[in-house]
Amino acid sequence: MSADIILQISSSFQHCLKVYSICVTWNASEYPGTNLTFLQRLSSNETYRPCSKYTLQQGYTAGCLLEVEKDEVLYFSIRNGTHSLLSKSLWISSYLKPRSLSDLSFQWHQGAVTVTCSDLWYKGLVYEIQHKSTFDAEWQSKEAKTCNVTLDSLDAEKCYFFRARVKTLESSYGSDTYPSDWSEVIRQQRGKLTDLCQEKRLFPNFILIAGMVTFLIASLLLLPLWKLRRVPGMHGPRGEGFAARSLSHSASSWQEWIKDTQNVAHVNKMEDGEWESIPEEAVVVQLAEMPKTAVTSPVYRQTAEEEATGEPGQLPRQLPQGGEVVSLGDVTFVMSDNSYVMF
Amino acid sequence: GFPIFFRKIFILQLVELVLTYNFTDCDFKNIKDIYQDVIHPELNVYINGVSEETFLKCIFIPDCLIKIEHFTFKPIYGCASLAKETFAKQTNATLSLGCSGYSGIQINNTQTMKKRRKREVKTDKCLEQVSYLIELWRRFSRIS
């Protein structure tokens, strides 16, 4: 036998046709671009016959496909013209690749499941069933000489994946065979076939409780901060503008105060930009219920003083003695227990 | 003279043919199970990974067992006897147990003592014989 020819042989049993299919391919590196011939016979008493179905690679013969009715000995020879490069005899089943399994059925009972399918026609096989749950990283295997495998310690409420394949026994076929392809993966949950797994949220209890406790603590810590943010600020904007933020009242109480004092003459700005002159007499309003929490903003006081210089028609700068002084823009109030004076 | 000699040979061959067990009345499934679990591992131990390009075939189940018995217990030139090997003793016991009317092979213990040194020598011929046995057993297990 030439060591320069590498053979690849595989065989399978066609159940519909009841025949074995064998594929013999070769790689003859020393004979590139050469049409090698494949001769075969099924009995030592027969004469060699040429291959009737070659496989080609780059236009040259690279293999031969054969069909035989039973597991027999194949005698074959690969030749370059009349020169024999390789001669070999082998059992067809020595390179068997069984067909894949497709008719799995499941029977669940008391924490176990029995997986069954139709046994293949030929003997000396072992059936391998693999399963895993959605929480498992690896498949778990179990084998039997018939396609009837019981898997214990399974929880029918969980979702499981199953797949199966068949392998040949080395004691019957030798070590040159191939396992079958894996069957389709089948999902089972609650004893039924399912397309999607619906696993319960199996959160450990302590994780759930810890999460709730953490949430409550965070809420308790953040709640005071949130309330503080809702309190009006102590400092108003610099420069010109409304200075009512200096008061500690809420907006609603301030509106009420405005209503109460609506008879007070206001300083109106004339169209030409000059201020309307006001009577020299100060307007006194009785405020029996006016709270005394007004705070004078030093910013606005300073602003009022700046505006007081050089502008015509301003209020007299000399303020009454006593009481609390509140400045709102160009308007100044002097508050006492039960009255105020506006300038 | 010669006619008498050839007559004796003929009679001996007839006797051998009659006395050769035909292995038709056997529990083939039981024999196969024991081969797969017990005999096959021992054959692998003996062959120890040596791959022999040998080939021998049997067509029917009794034919396989006849040839298995032949290659296991029949001494040949270059391989005096495999009968004392572990797998051979297991084969003898299996066939005796599984085949009705089969008495097995009587192994001579005196010969065992004298040839102890040679027992462990695996000649190329012995490896070839065991390769035949492996092929025959595999075929038997596929068809039984």
CSV table of N, CA and C in Angstrom, one decimal, chain A residues 173-309:
chain,number,residue,atom,x,y,z
A,173,TYR,N,-17.7,-2.8,15.7
A,173,TYR,CA,-17.4,-2.1,14.5
A,173,TYR,C,-15.9,-1.6,14.4
A,174,GLY,N,-15.2,-1.7,15.5
A,174,GLY,CA,-13.8,-1.1,15.5
A,174,GLY,C,-13.9,0.3,15.8
A,175,SER,N,-12.8,1.0,15.5
A,175,SER,CA,-12.6,2.4,16.0
A,175,SER,C,-12.6,3.4,14.8
A,176,ASP,N,-13.0,3.0,13.6
A,176,ASP,CA,-13.0,3.9,12.5
A,176,ASP,C,-14.4,4.4,12.1
A,177,THR,N,-15.4,4.2,13.0
A,177,THR,CA,-16.7,4.6,12.6
A,177,THR,C,-16.9,6.1,13.1
A,178,TYR,N,-18.1,6.6,12.8
A,178,TYR,CA,-18.4,8.0,13.2
A,178,TYR,C,-19.7,8.0,14.0
A,179,PRO,N,-19.9,8.8,14.9
A,179,PRO,CA,-21.2,8.9,15.6
A,179,PRO,C,-22.2,9.6,14.7
A,180,SER,N,-23.4,9.4,14.9
A,180,SER,CA,-24.4,10.1,14.1
A,180,SER,C,-24.5,11.6,14.4
A,181,ASP,N,-25.1,12.3,13.6
A,181,ASP,CA,-25.3,13.8,13.9
A,181,ASP,C,-26.3,13.8,15.1
A,182,TRP,N,-26.3,14.9,15.8
A,182,TRP,CA,-27.2,15.1,16.9
A,182,TRP,C,-28.6,15.3,16.4
A,183,SER,N,-29.6,14.9,17.1
A,183,SER,CA,-31.0,15.2,16.7
A,183,SER,C,-31.3,16.6,17.0
A,184,GLU,N,-32.4,17.1,16.6
A,184,GLU,CA,-32.8,18.5,17.0
A,184,GLU,C,-33.0,18.5,18.5
A,185,VAL,N,-32.7,19.7,19.0
A,185,VAL,CA,-32.8,20.0,20.5
A,185,VAL,C,-34.3,20.1,20.8
A,186,ILE,N,-34.8,19.4,21.7
A,186,ILE,CA,-36.2,19.4,22.1
A,186,ILE,C,-36.4,20.0,23.5
A,187,ARG,N,-37.3,21.0,23.6
A,187,ARG,CA,-37.6,21.6,24.9
A,187,ARG,C,-38.8,20.9,25.6
A,188,GLN,N,-38.7,20.7,26.8
A,188,GLN,CA,-39.8,20.1,27.6
A,188,GLN,C,-40.0,20.8,28.9
A,189,GLN,N,-41.2,21.2,29.2
A,189,GLN,CA,-41.5,21.8,30.5
A,189,GLN,C,-42.9,21.3,30.9
A,190,ARG,N,-43.0,20.9,32.2
A,190,ARG,CA,-44.2,20.4,32.8
A,190,ARG,C,-44.8,19.2,31.9
A,191,GLY,N,-43.8,18.4,31.5
A,191,GLY,CA,-44.2,17.2,30.8
A,191,GLY,C,-44.7,17.5,29.3
A,192,LYS,N,-44.5,18.7,28.8
A,192,LYS,CA,-45.0,19.0,27.5
A,192,LYS,C,-43.9,19.6,26.6
A,193,LEU,N,-44.1,19.4,25.3
A,193,LEU,CA,-43.2,20.1,24.4
A,193,LEU,C,-43.5,21.6,24.4
A,194,THR,N,-42.4,22.4,24.4
A,194,THR,CA,-42.6,23.8,24.4
A,194,THR,C,-41.6,24.5,23.5
A,195,ASP,N,-42.0,25.6,23.0
A,195,ASP,CA,-41.1,26.4,22.1
A,195,ASP,C,-40.2,27.4,23.0
A,196,LEU,N,-40.9,27.9,24.0
A,196,LEU,CA,-40.2,28.8,24.9
A,196,LEU,C,-40.2,28.3,26.3
A,197,CYS,N,-39.1,28.6,27.0
A,197,CYS,CA,-39.0,28.2,28.4
A,197,CYS,C,-39.5,29.3,29.2
A,198,GLN,N,-40.4,29.0,30.2
A,198,GLN,CA,-40.9,30.1,31.1
A,198,GLN,C,-40.4,29.7,32.5
A,199,GLU,N,-39.3,30.2,32.9
A,199,GLU,CA,-38.7,29.8,34.2
A,199,GLU,C,-39.3,30.8,35.2
A,200,LYS,N,-39.5,30.3,36.4
A,200,LYS,CA,-39.9,31.2,37.5
A,200,LYS,C,-38.7,32.0,38.0
A,201,ARG,N,-39.1,33.2,38.4
A,201,ARG,CA,-38.0,34.0,39.0
A,201,ARG,C,-37.5,33.4,40.3
A,202,LEU,N,-36.5,32.6,40.2
A,202,LEU,CA,-36.1,31.9,41.4
A,202,LEU,C,-35.1,32.7,42.2
A,203,PHE,N,-35.4,34.0,42.4
A,203,PHE,CA,-34.5,34.8,43.2
A,203,PHE,C,-34.4,34.3,44.6
A,204,PRO,N,-33.2,34.1,45.1
A,204,PRO,CA,-33.1,33.7,46.5
A,204,PRO,C,-33.8,34.8,47.4
A,205,ASN,N,-34.5,34.3,48.4
A,205,ASN,CA,-35.3,35.2,49.3
A,205,ASN,C,-34.4,36.3,49.9
A,206,PHE,N,-33.2,36.0,50.3
A,206,PHE,CA,-32.4,37.0,50.9
A,206,PHE,C,-32.0,38.1,50.0
A,207,ILE,N,-31.9,37.8,48.7
A,207,ILE,CA,-31.6,38.8,47.8
A,207,ILE,C,-32.8,39.8,47.6
A,208,LEU,N,-33.9,39.2,47.6
A,208,LEU,CA,-35.2,40.0,47.5
A,208,LEU,C,-35.3,40.9,48.7
A,209,ILE,N,-35.1,40.3,49.9
A,209,ILE,CA,-35.3,41.1,51.1
A,209,ILE,C,-34.2,42.2,51.2
A,210,ALA,N,-33.0,41.8,50.9
A,210,ALA,CA,-31.9,42.8,50.9
A,210,ALA,C,-32.2,44.0,50.0
A,211,GLY,N,-32.7,43.6,48.8
A,211,GLY,CA,-33.1,44.7,47.9
A,211,GLY,C,-34.1,45.6,48.4
A,212,MET,N,-35.1,45.0,49.0
A,212,MET,CA,-36.2,45.9,49.6
A,212,MET,C,-35.7,46.8,50.7
A,213,VAL,N,-34.9,46.2,51.5
A,213,VAL,CA,-34.3,47.0,52.7
A,213,VAL,C,-33.5,48.1,52.1
A,214,THR,N,-32.7,47.8,51.1
A,214,THR,CA,-31.8,48.9,50.5
A,214,THR,C,-32.7,50.0,50.0
A,215,PHE,N,-33.7,49.6,49.3
A,215,PHE,CA,-34.6,50.6,48.7
A,215,PHE,C,-35.3,51.5,49.8
A,216,LEU,N,-35.7,50.9,50.9
A,216,LEU,CA,-36.3,51.6,51.9
A,216,LEU,C,-35.4,52.6,52.5
A,217,ILE,N,-34.1,52.1,52.8
A,217,ILE,CA,-33.1,53.0,53.4
A,217,ILE,C,-32.8,54.2,52.5
A,218,ALA,N,-32.7,53.9,51.2
A,218,ALA,CA,-32.4,55.0,50.3
A,218,ALA,C,-33.5,56.0,50.2
A,219,SER,N,-34.7,55.5,50.3
A,219,SER,CA,-35.9,56.4,50.2
A,219,SER,C,-35.9,57.3,51.5
A,220,LEU,N,-35.6,56.7,52.6
A,220,LEU,CA,-35.6,57.5,53.9
A,220,LEU,C,-34.5,58.5,53.9
A,221,LEU,N,-33.4,58.2,53.3
A,221,LEU,CA,-32.3,59.2,53.2
A,221,LEU,C,-32.6,60.3,52.2
A,222,LEU,N,-33.2,59.9,51.1
A,222,LEU,CA,-33.4,60.9,50.1
A,222,LEU,C,-34.6,61.8,50.3
A,223,LEU,N,-35.6,61.3,51.1
A,223,LEU,CA,-36.8,62.1,51.3
A,223,LEU,C,-36.5,63.4,51.9
A,224,PRO,N,-35.8,63.5,53.0
A,224,PRO,CA,-35.5,64.8,53.6
A,224,PRO,C,-34.8,65.8,52.6
A,225,LEU,N,-33.9,65.2,51.8
A,225,LEU,CA,-33.2,66.1,50.9
A,225,LEU,C,-34.2,66.6,49.8
A,226,TRP,N,-35.1,65.8,49.4
A,226,TRP,CA,-36.1,66.2,48.5
A,226,TRP,C,-37.0,67.3,49.0
A,227,LYS,N,-37.3,67.2,50.3
A,227,LYS,CA,-38.2,68.2,50.9
A,227,LYS,C,-37.4,69.5,51.0
A,228,LEU,N,-36.1,69.4,51.4
A,228,LEU,CA,-35.4,70.7,51.5
A,228,LEU,C,-35.3,71.4,50.1
A,229,ARG,N,-35.2,70.6,49.1
A,229,ARG,CA,-35.1,71.3,47.8
A,229,ARG,C,-36.4,72.1,47.5
A,230,ARG,N,-37.5,71.7,48.0
A,230,ARG,CA,-38.8,72.4,47.8
A,230,ARG,C,-38.9,73.7,48.5
A,231,VAL,N,-38.1,73.9,49.5
A,231,VAL,CA,-38.2,75.2,50.3
A,231,VAL,C,-37.6,76.3,49.4
A,232,PRO,N,-38.3,77.5,49.3
A,232,PRO,CA,-37.8,78.6,48.5
A,232,PRO,C,-36.4,79.0,49.0
A,233,GLY,N,-35.5,79.5,48.1
A,233,GLY,CA,-34.1,79.8,48.4
A,233,GLY,C,-34.1,81.1,49.3
A,234,MET,N,-33.0,81.3,50.1
A,234,MET,CA,-32.8,82.4,51.0
A,234,MET,C,-32.2,83.6,50.2
A,235,HIS,N,-31.6,83.4,49.1
A,235,HIS,CA,-31.0,84.5,48.4
A,235,HIS,C,-31.6,84.7,47.0
A,236,GLY,N,-32.0,85.9,46.7
A,236,GLY,CA,-32.6,86.1,45.4
A,236,GLY,C,-31.5,86.5,44.3
A,237,PRO,N,-31.9,86.7,43.1
A,237,PRO,CA,-30.9,87.1,42.1
A,237,PRO,C,-30.3,88.4,42.3
A,238,ARG,N,-29.1,88.6,41.8
A,238,ARG,CA,-28.4,89.9,42.0
A,238,ARG,C,-29.0,90.9,40.9
A,239,GLY,N,-28.8,92.1,41.2
A,239,GLY,CA,-29.1,93.1,40.2
A,239,GLY,C,-30.6,93.4,40.3
A,240,GLU,N,-31.1,94.0,39.2
A,240,GLU,CA,-32.5,94.5,39.2
A,240,GLU,C,-33.4,93.3,39.1
A,241,GLY,N,-34.6,93.6,39.5
A,241,GLY,CA,-35.6,92.5,39.4
A,241,GLY,C,-36.4,92.4,40.7
A,242,PHE,N,-37.4,91.6,40.6
A,242,PHE,CA,-38.3,91.4,41.7
A,242,PHE,C,-37.6,90.8,42.9
A,243,ALA,N,-37.8,91.4,44.1
A,243,ALA,CA,-37.1,90.9,45.3
A,243,ALA,C,-38.0,90.2,46.3
A,244,ALA,N,-39.2,89.7,45.8
A,244,ALA,CA,-40.1,89.1,46.7
A,244,ALA,C,-39.6,87.8,47.3
A,245,ARG,N,-38.5,87.2,46.8
A,245,ARG,CA,-38.0,86.0,47.3
A,245,ARG,C,-37.4,86.2,48.7
A,246,SER,N,-37.2,87.4,49.1
A,246,SER,CA,-36.6,87.7,50.4
A,246,SER,C,-37.6,87.5,51.5
A,247,LEU,N,-38.8,87.3,51.1
A,247,LEU,CA,-39.8,87.1,52.1
A,247,LEU,C,-39.9,85.6,52.4
A,248,SER,N,-40.3,85.3,53.6
A,248,SER,CA,-40.4,83.8,54.0
A,248,SER,C,-41.8,83.3,53.8
A,249,HIS,N,-42.7,84.1,53.2
A,249,HIS,CA,-44.1,83.6,53.0
A,249,HIS,C,-44.1,82.7,51.8
A,250,SER,N,-45.2,82.0,51.8
A,250,SER,CA,-45.4,81.2,50.6
A,250,SER,C,-46.1,82.1,49.6
A,251,ALA,N,-46.2,81.7,48.3
A,251,ALA,CA,-46.8,82.5,47.3
A,251,ALA,C,-48.2,82.8,47.6
A,252,SER,N,-48.9,81.9,48.1
A,252,SER,CA,-50.4,82.1,48.3
A,252,SER,C,-50.6,83.1,49.4
A,253,SER,N,-49.9,83.1,50.5
A,253,SER,CA,-50.0,84.1,51.5
A,253,SER,C,-49.6,85.5,51.0
A,254,TRP,N,-48.7,85.6,50.1
A,254,TRP,CA,-48.3,86.8,49.5
A,254,TRP,C,-49.4,87.4,48.7
A,255,GLN,N,-50.0,86.5,47.9
A,255,GLN,CA,-51.1,87.0,47.1
A,255,GLN,C,-52.3,87.6,48.0
A,256,GLU,N,-52.5,87.0,49.1
A,256,GLU,CA,-53.5,87.4,50.0
A,256,GLU,C,-53.2,88.8,50.5
A,257,TRP,N,-51.9,89.0,50.9
A,257,TRP,CA,-51.4,90.3,51.4
A,257,TRP,C,-51.6,91.3,50.3
A,258,ILE,N,-51.4,91.0,49.0
A,258,ILE,CA,-51.6,92.0,47.9
A,258,ILE,C,-53.0,92.4,47.9
A,259,LYS,N,-53.9,91.5,48.0
A,259,LYS,CA,-55.4,91.8,48.0
A,259,LYS,C,-55.7,92.7,49.1
A,260,ASP,N,-55.2,92.5,50.3
A,260,ASP,CA,-55.5,93.3,51.4
A,260,ASP,C,-55.0,94.7,51.2
A,261,THR,N,-54.0,94.9,50.5
A,261,THR,CA,-53.4,96.2,50.3
A,261,THR,C,-53.6,96.8,49.0
A,262,GLN,N,-54.7,96.4,48.3
A,262,GLN,CA,-54.9,96.9,47.0
A,262,GLN,C,-55.2,98.4,46.9
A,263,ASN,N,-55.6,99.0,48.0
A,263,ASN,CA,-55.9,100.4,48.0
A,263,ASN,C,-54.7,101.3,48.1
A,264,VAL,N,-53.5,100.7,48.2
A,264,VAL,CA,-52.3,101.4,48.3
A,264,VAL,C,-51.9,102.0,47.0
A,265,ALA,N,-51.5,103.3,46.9
A,265,ALA,CA,-51.1,103.8,45.6
A,265,ALA,C,-49.8,103.3,45.2
A,266,HIS,N,-49.6,102.8,43.9
A,266,HIS,CA,-48.4,102.2,43.5
A,266,HIS,C,-47.6,103.2,42.7
A,267,VAL,N,-46.4,103.1,42.6
A,267,VAL,CA,-45.5,104.0,41.8
A,267,VAL,C,-45.6,103.4,40.4
A,268,ASN,N,-46.1,104.1,39.5
A,268,ASN,CA,-46.2,103.7,38.1
A,268,ASN,C,-45.2,104.3,37.2
A,269,LYS,N,-44.7,103.6,36.4
A,269,LYS,CA,-43.7,104.1,35.5
A,269,LYS,C,-44.4,104.7,34.3
A,270,MET,N,-44.1,106.0,33.9
A,270,MET,CA,-44.7,106.7,32.9
A,270,MET,C,-44.2,106.3,31.5
A,271,GLU,N,-44.8,106.6,30.5
A,271,GLU,CA,-44.4,106.1,29.2
A,271,GLU,C,-43.1,106.6,28.8
A,272,ASP,N,-42.8,107.9,29.2
A,272,ASP,CA,-41.5,108.4,28.8
A,272,ASP,C,-40.4,107.9,29.7
A,273,GLY,N,-40.7,106.9,30.5
A,273,GLY,CA,-39.6,106.4,31.3
A,273,GLY,C,-39.4,107.0,32.7
A,274,GLU,N,-40.0,108.2,32.9
A,274,GLU,CA,-39.9,108.8,34.2
A,274,GLU,C,-41.0,108.3,35.1
A,275,TRP,N,-40.6,108.3,36.2
A,275,TRP,CA,-41.6,107.8,37.2
A,275,TRP,C,-42.6,108.9,37.6
A,276,GLU,N,-43.8,108.5,37.8
A,276,GLU,CA,-44.8,109.4,38.2
A,276,GLU,C,-44.5,109.9,39.6
A,277,SER,N,-44.7,111.1,39.8
A,277,SER,CA,-44.4,111.6,41.1
A,277,SER,C,-45.5,111.2,42.1
A,278,ILE,N,-45.1,111.0,43.3
A,278,ILE,CA,-46.1,110.4,44.2
A,278,ILE,C,-46.3,111.5,45.3
A,279,PRO,N,-47.5,111.4,45.9
A,279,PRO,CA,-47.7,112.4,47.0
A,279,PRO,C,-46.7,112.3,48.0
A,280,GLU,N,-46.4,113.4,48.6
A,280,GLU,CA,-45.4,113.4,49.6
A,280,GLU,C,-45.9,112.7,50.9
A,281,GLU,N,-47.1,112.7,51.1
A,281,GLU,CA,-47.6,112.0,52.3
A,281,GLU,C,-47.5,110.5,52.1
A,282,ALA,N,-47.0,109.9,53.1
A,282,ALA,CA,-46.9,108.5,53.0
A,282,ALA,C,-48.3,107.8,53.2
A,283,VAL,N,-48.4,106.7,52.6
A,283,VAL,CA,-49.7,106.0,52.7
A,283,VAL,C,-49.6,105.0,53.8
A,284,VAL,N,-50.5,105.1,54.7
A,284,VAL,CA,-50.5,104.2,55.8
A,284,VAL,C,-51.6,103.3,55.7
A,285,VAL,N,-51.3,102.0,55.8
A,285,VAL,CA,-52.4,100.9,55.7
A,285,VAL,C,-52.4,100.2,57.0
A,286,GLN,N,-53.6,99.9,57.4
A,286,GLN,CA,-53.7,99.1,58.7
A,286,GLN,C,-53.6,97.7,58.3
A,287,LEU,N,-52.6,97.0,58.9
A,287,LEU,CA,-52.4,95.5,58.7
A,287,LEU,C,-52.4,94.8,60.0
A,288,ALA,N,-53.7,94.5,60.5
A,288,ALA,CA,-53.8,93.9,61.8
A,288,ALA,C,-53.2,92.5,61.8
A,289,GLU,N,-53.3,91.8,60.7
A,289,GLU,CA,-52.9,90.4,60.7
A,289,GLU,C,-51.7,90.1,60.0
A,290,MET,N,-51.0,91.2,59.6
A,290,MET,CA,-49.8,91.0,58.8
A,290,MET,C,-48.7,90.4,59.6
A,291,PRO,N,-48.2,89.3,59.3
A,291,PRO,CA,-47.1,88.7,60.1
A,291,PRO,C,-45.8,89.5,60.0
A,292,LYS,N,-45.0,89.4,61.0
A,292,LYS,CA,-43.8,90.2,61.0
A,292,LYS,C,-42.6,89.5,60.6
A,293,THR,N,-42.7,88.5,59.6
A,293,THR,CA,-41.6,87.7,59.3
A,293,THR,C,-40.8,88.2,58.1
A,294,ALA,N,-41.2,89.3,57.6
A,294,ALA,CA,-40.5,89.8,56.4
A,294,ALA,C,-39.0,90.0,56.8
A,295,VAL,N,-38.1,89.7,55.8
A,295,VAL,CA,-36.7,89.9,56.1
A,295,VAL,C,-36.2,90.8,55.1
A,296,THR,N,-35.5,91.8,55.5
A,296,THR,CA,-34.9,92.8,54.6
A,296,THR,C,-33.7,92.2,53.9
A,297,SER,N,-33.7,92.3,52.6
A,297,SER,CA,-32.5,91.8,51.9
A,297,SER,C,-31.5,92.9,51.8
A,298,PRO,N,-30.3,92.6,52.2
A,298,PRO,CA,-29.3,93.6,52.1
A,298,PRO,C,-28.9,93.9,50.7
A,299,VAL,N,-29.2,92.9,49.8
A,299,VAL,CA,-28.9,93.2,48.4
A,299,VAL,C,-29.8,94.2,47.8
A,300,TYR,N,-31.0,94.0,48.1
A,300,TYR,CA,-32.0,95.0,47.6
A,300,TYR,C,-31.9,96.3,48.2
A,301,ARG,N,-31.6,96.3,49.5
A,301,ARG,CA,-31.4,97.6,50.1
A,301,ARG,C,-30.3,98.4,49.4
A,302,GLN,N,-29.2,97.6,49.1
A,302,GLN,CA,-28.1,98.3,48.4
A,302,GLN,C,-28.6,98.7,47.0
A,303,THR,N,-29.3,97.8,46.4
A,303,THR,CA,-29.8,98.2,45.0
A,303,THR,C,-30.7,99.4,45.1
A,304,ALA,N,-31.6,99.5,46.1
A,304,ALA,CA,-32.5,100.7,46.2
A,304,ALA,C,-31.7,101.9,46.4
A,305,GLU,N,-30.6,101.8,47.2
A,305,GLU,CA,-29.8,103.0,47.5
A,305,GLU,C,-29.1,103.5,46.2
A,306,GLU,N,-28.7,102.5,45.4
A,306,GLU,CA,-28.0,102.9,44.2
A,306,GLU,C,-29.0,103.6,43.2
A,307,GLU,N,-30.1,103.1,43.2
A,307,GLU,CA,-31.1,103.7,42.3
A,307,GLU,C,-31.6,105.0,42.8
A,308,ALA,N,-31.5,105.2,44.1
A,308,ALA,CA,-32.0,106.4,44.7
A,308,ALA,C,-31.2,107.7,44.2
A,309,THR,N,-30.0,107.5,43.8
A,309,THR,CA,-29.1,108.6,43.5
A,309,THR,C,-29.4,109.1,42.1
